[in-house]
């Protein structure tokens, strides 16, 4: 439902085409905007002292993670990985945040489930509102980011499971589609790493800037948050090394199998070469040995088989077969 915020209480007013929802607790309001539009940013421009460039960044789909500090508010952009079920690819999802002394505004596309779930919890449960809102917008922001970071861990676990599946396929000789699976997994790891590293930089610089917006000492909280991000990065780094090793192993095994096939064909061609030579000679329109004998075919076939057998014995003695 498209709604506008009512800062006096937790009620909402319907207003067409404006994707705004709010939760108010005492003098503090959390404004949540899913799929922001120009109408949404126009509303923010009319009611808050936001810089026009920040509002433009909200609508930009290629905005890099960053943090901008102003006299009365902070504005920052973060990306978190989400799985696109249609395109079957891991993609970054942007969340833009404005934070002031009595408000927190989140803008996103609606596919970040932990953020949407937390908003619903605070919307329907008084105890949740009290827990998350009591220490100011800075503390609520930490809880939002913490949930979104925790949301990354199952994705890392899924990537690790896919890595194990690929390993099983390689060593059980079930290789149909393995090259594509390795390529898809590499793509997901690259996308994930590209999302995580800039996010870590922004989160690390947030804590000192949030001191004006909470009555809590957030240093310990954000230190723990950075540890979680580092663990995710380390997990991705480990997975990257594993998938590169598996890719090299798969290439080596495929090359070995290819060479084995070529070797088999070469040996077969070498053994049958005498037969081809004899057949070519006897295909000539000239006088040939044994052509006037009683059983020329049997004699020629015997010579051919004898030469092929001799070739096979020589290859065997040379330990080629």
XYZ file of C-alpha atoms in Angstrom:
321
model
C 0.000 0.000 0.000
C 1.286 3.487 -0.827
C 1.192 5.620 2.328
C 2.643 8.776 3.820
C 4.117 9.140 7.288
C 2.248 10.525 10.251
C 4.869 11.690 12.737
C 2.500 12.014 15.700
C 1.595 8.349 16.027
C 1.903 5.008 14.311
C -1.096 5.506 12.038
C -0.623 5.913 8.321
C -2.529 7.953 5.774
C -3.241 6.639 2.309
C -1.918 8.715 -0.543
C -1.793 7.503 -4.148
C 1.586 6.809 -5.801
C 3.676 7.672 -2.727
C 5.509 4.590 -1.433
C 6.069 5.798 2.124
C 5.574 4.035 5.446
C 6.471 5.291 8.890
C 6.749 4.204 12.499
C 6.896 6.822 15.241
C 8.072 6.288 18.815
C 8.200 9.330 21.094
C 9.880 12.005 18.956
C 11.731 9.558 16.694
C 10.382 8.425 13.301
C 11.524 5.649 11.007
C 10.455 6.334 7.441
C 10.693 3.372 5.059
C 10.424 3.825 1.283
C 10.290 0.833 -1.049
C 10.975 1.378 -4.741
C 11.550 5.138 -4.417
C 10.348 7.355 -7.243
C 10.750 11.010 -8.133
C 7.543 11.645 -6.200
C 9.156 10.095 -3.118
C 12.273 12.237 -3.405
C 10.129 15.322 -3.992
C 8.358 14.597 -0.720
C 11.715 14.297 1.061
C 12.952 17.533 -0.518
C 9.888 19.370 0.774
C 10.056 18.006 4.319
C 13.773 17.479 5.044
C 16.971 19.525 4.509
C 18.541 17.039 2.108
C 20.991 18.014 -0.610
C 19.548 17.575 -4.128
C 22.530 15.446 -5.173
C 21.772 12.978 -2.375
C 18.199 12.682 -3.577
C 19.466 12.061 -7.108
C 21.760 9.328 -5.765
C 18.748 7.597 -4.213
C 17.266 7.034 -7.672
C 20.575 6.093 -9.297
C 20.926 2.352 -9.895
C 24.695 2.539 -10.360
C 25.564 4.473 -7.228
C 28.677 3.182 -5.461
C 28.683 2.642 -1.669
C 29.611 5.875 0.083
C 28.971 8.062 3.115
C 28.408 11.840 3.129
C 28.347 13.871 6.333
C 26.399 17.110 6.717
C 25.693 19.442 9.595
C 22.223 18.060 10.345
C 22.287 14.561 8.870
C 24.261 11.683 7.386
C 23.606 10.124 4.022
C 25.111 6.832 2.970
C 24.624 4.088 0.416
C 25.283 0.380 0.924
C 24.920 -2.655 -1.322
C 23.966 -6.141 -0.155
C 23.862 -9.316 -2.261
C 20.522 -10.838 -3.249
C 19.765 -13.763 -5.537
C 17.831 -12.920 -8.679
C 15.652 -15.991 -9.291
C 14.709 -14.886 -12.801
C 18.243 -14.365 -14.120
C 19.713 -16.919 -11.662
C 22.526 -14.625 -10.641
C 23.748 -12.952 -7.456
C 23.199 -9.204 -7.734
C 23.801 -6.189 -5.451
C 20.735 -4.515 -3.974
C 21.068 -0.887 -2.919
C 19.845 0.638 0.330
C 20.129 4.392 0.826
C 19.882 5.870 4.329
C 19.324 9.354 5.727
C 19.813 9.719 9.464
C 19.155 12.776 11.633
C 18.635 13.391 15.338
C 14.958 12.444 15.289
C 14.529 10.412 12.105
C 15.871 7.495 10.121
C 14.918 7.130 6.464
C 15.612 3.938 4.506
C 15.099 3.662 0.753
C 15.426 0.346 -1.079
C 13.885 -1.834 -3.773
C 12.042 -4.128 -1.347
C 14.065 -7.299 -1.977
C 16.132 -7.016 1.220
C 14.022 -9.323 3.378
C 15.727 -8.638 6.758
C 15.065 -4.906 6.421
C 11.428 -5.399 5.479
C 10.953 -7.955 8.266
C 12.460 -5.652 10.901
C 10.181 -2.817 9.844
C 7.137 -5.089 10.164
C 8.265 -6.238 13.613
C 8.524 -2.668 14.837
C 5.234 -1.803 13.180
C 3.156 -4.462 14.960
C 5.055 -5.083 18.209
C 5.362 -2.482 20.972
C 8.255 -4.305 22.657
C 10.249 -4.302 19.423
C 9.667 -0.573 18.995
C 10.840 0.032 22.535
C 13.927 -2.151 22.085
C 15.050 -0.661 18.777
C 13.905 2.954 19.149
C 14.880 3.701 22.772
C 18.520 4.498 22.018
C 17.979 6.783 19.065
C 18.247 6.420 15.282
C 21.944 5.501 15.454
C 21.218 2.325 17.398
C 18.302 1.383 15.115
C 20.577 1.868 12.130
C 23.103 -0.519 13.660
C 20.404 -3.166 14.145
C 19.330 -2.793 10.507
C 22.868 -3.105 9.146
C 23.598 -5.993 11.521
C 20.634 -7.956 10.181
C 21.590 -7.263 6.598
C 25.172 -8.393 7.222
C 23.933 -11.575 8.926
C 21.748 -12.131 5.868
C 24.942 -12.514 3.813
C 26.149 -15.551 5.766
C 23.579 -18.052 4.393
C 24.535 -16.922 0.884
C 28.185 -17.718 1.636
C 27.119 -21.119 2.995
C 25.123 -21.793 -0.173
C 28.155 -20.950 -2.310
C 30.257 -23.350 -0.207
C 27.644 -26.096 -0.694
C 27.722 -25.509 -4.450
C 31.511 -25.799 -4.330
C 31.223 -29.180 -2.588
C 28.716 -30.348 -5.215
C 31.082 -29.373 -8.024
C 33.935 -31.221 -6.308
C 31.785 -34.370 -6.115
C 30.880 -34.066 -9.796
C 34.516 -33.717 -10.833
C 35.757 -36.757 -8.922
C 32.768 -38.995 -9.692
C 33.109 -38.308 -13.435
C 29.667 -36.679 -13.668
C 30.940 -33.786 -15.752
C 27.912 -32.762 -17.800
C 27.478 -29.026 -17.215
C 30.404 -28.799 -14.778
C 32.172 -26.097 -16.795
C 29.050 -23.943 -16.721
C 28.557 -24.533 -12.983
C 32.143 -23.496 -12.270
C 31.678 -20.363 -14.392
C 28.417 -19.431 -12.634
C 29.991 -19.938 -9.217
C 32.981 -17.803 -10.182
C 30.623 -15.072 -11.358
C 28.709 -15.157 -8.052
C 31.915 -14.983 -6.017
C 33.179 -12.021 -8.048
C 29.847 -10.205 -7.638
C 29.751 -10.952 -3.901
C 33.336 -9.743 -3.336
C 32.642 -6.606 -5.345
C 29.702 -5.912 -3.025
C 31.333 -6.760 0.309
C 34.606 -4.840 0.159
C 33.167 -1.300 -0.383
C 30.510 -2.085 2.232
C 33.196 -2.841 4.814
C 34.830 0.540 4.212
C 31.551 2.418 4.715
C 30.585 0.462 7.852
C 34.040 0.995 9.371
C 33.684 4.771 8.991
C 30.109 4.898 10.330
C 30.643 4.461 14.076
C 32.356 7.800 14.892
C 29.847 9.656 12.730
C 26.856 8.102 14.532
C 27.752 9.377 17.995
C 25.489 12.392 17.533
C 22.529 10.136 16.794
C 22.502 7.697 19.717
C 23.020 7.672 23.483
C 24.873 4.340 23.229
C 28.593 3.672 22.875
C 28.513 1.949 19.496
C 32.230 1.156 19.167
C 31.860 -2.416 20.465
C 28.789 -3.038 18.306
C 30.432 -1.847 15.116
C 33.637 -3.693 15.973
C 31.598 -6.891 16.103
C 29.903 -5.921 12.843
C 33.248 -5.452 11.111
C 34.319 -8.877 12.407
C 31.256 -10.407 10.748
C 32.047 -8.672 7.462
C 35.666 -9.864 7.681
C 34.491 -13.443 8.252
C 32.286 -13.212 5.180
C 35.210 -11.843 3.173
C 37.513 -14.594 4.442
C 34.889 -17.204 3.544
C 34.619 -15.789 0.031
C 38.394 -15.641 -0.277
C 38.673 -19.289 0.763
C 35.900 -20.290 -1.622
C 37.588 -18.375 -4.441
C 40.798 -20.354 -3.893
C 38.883 -23.646 -3.737
C 36.947 -23.001 -6.942
C 40.149 -21.961 -8.728
C 41.762 -25.207 -7.566
C 38.756 -27.234 -8.697
C 38.774 -25.454 -12.036
C 42.458 -26.288 -12.520
C 41.787 -29.898 -11.479
C 38.876 -30.188 -13.892
C 40.977 -28.742 -16.723
C 43.801 -31.189 -15.951
C 41.454 -34.184 -15.876
C 39.721 -33.077 -19.061
C 43.096 -32.614 -20.774
C 44.238 -36.026 -19.543
C 41.073 -37.692 -20.831
C 41.443 -35.892 -24.144
C 45.045 -37.042 -24.466
C 44.035 -40.576 -23.510
C 41.491 -40.598 -26.304
C 43.987 -39.258 -28.824
C 46.543 -41.843 -27.645
C 44.067 -44.693 -28.105
C 43.167 -43.519 -31.600
C 46.851 -43.143 -32.503
C 47.669 -46.680 -31.325
C 44.713 -48.079 -33.256
C 45.780 -46.211 -36.392
C 49.371 -47.466 -36.010
C 48.308 -51.109 -35.604
C 45.997 -50.953 -38.627
C 48.533 -49.086 -40.751
C 50.058 -52.305 -42.263
C 46.582 -53.432 -43.306
C 45.978 -50.083 -45.001
C 49.316 -50.294 -46.814
C 48.686 -53.847 -48.034
C 45.138 -52.957 -49.083
C 46.432 -49.937 -50.996
C 49.072 -52.014 -52.787
C 46.620 -54.711 -53.800
C 44.280 -52.053 -55.091
C 46.744 -51.224 -57.868
C 46.117 -52.492 -61.385
C 49.476 -54.296 -61.691
C 50.835 -57.801 -61.265
C 51.084 -58.587 -57.568
C 52.428 -61.490 -55.494
C 50.050 -64.376 -54.728
C 47.407 -63.171 -57.198
C 47.669 -66.418 -59.179
C 47.749 -68.691 -56.141
C 44.846 -70.918 -55.105
C 43.870 -68.813 -52.059
C 45.145 -65.231 -52.574
C 42.666 -63.606 -50.190
C 43.592 -65.865 -47.275
C 47.305 -65.336 -47.907
C 46.978 -61.534 -48.087
C 44.801 -61.429 -44.966
C 47.322 -63.583 -43.135
C 50.168 -61.267 -44.096
C 48.093 -58.246 -43.035
C 47.186 -59.718 -39.663
C 50.768 -60.824 -39.125
C 52.110 -57.330 -39.768
C 49.458 -55.779 -37.476
C 50.294 -58.294 -34.753
C 54.004 -57.552 -35.152
C 53.288 -53.817 -34.838
C 51.257 -54.423 -31.676
C 54.074 -56.526 -30.180
C 56.617 -53.795 -30.915
C 54.377 -51.173 -29.256
C 53.920 -53.512 -26.310
C 57.667 -54.038 -25.984
C 58.152 -50.268 -26.020
C 55.491 -50.055 -23.249
C 53.319 -47.799 -25.341
C 50.371 -50.157 -24.830
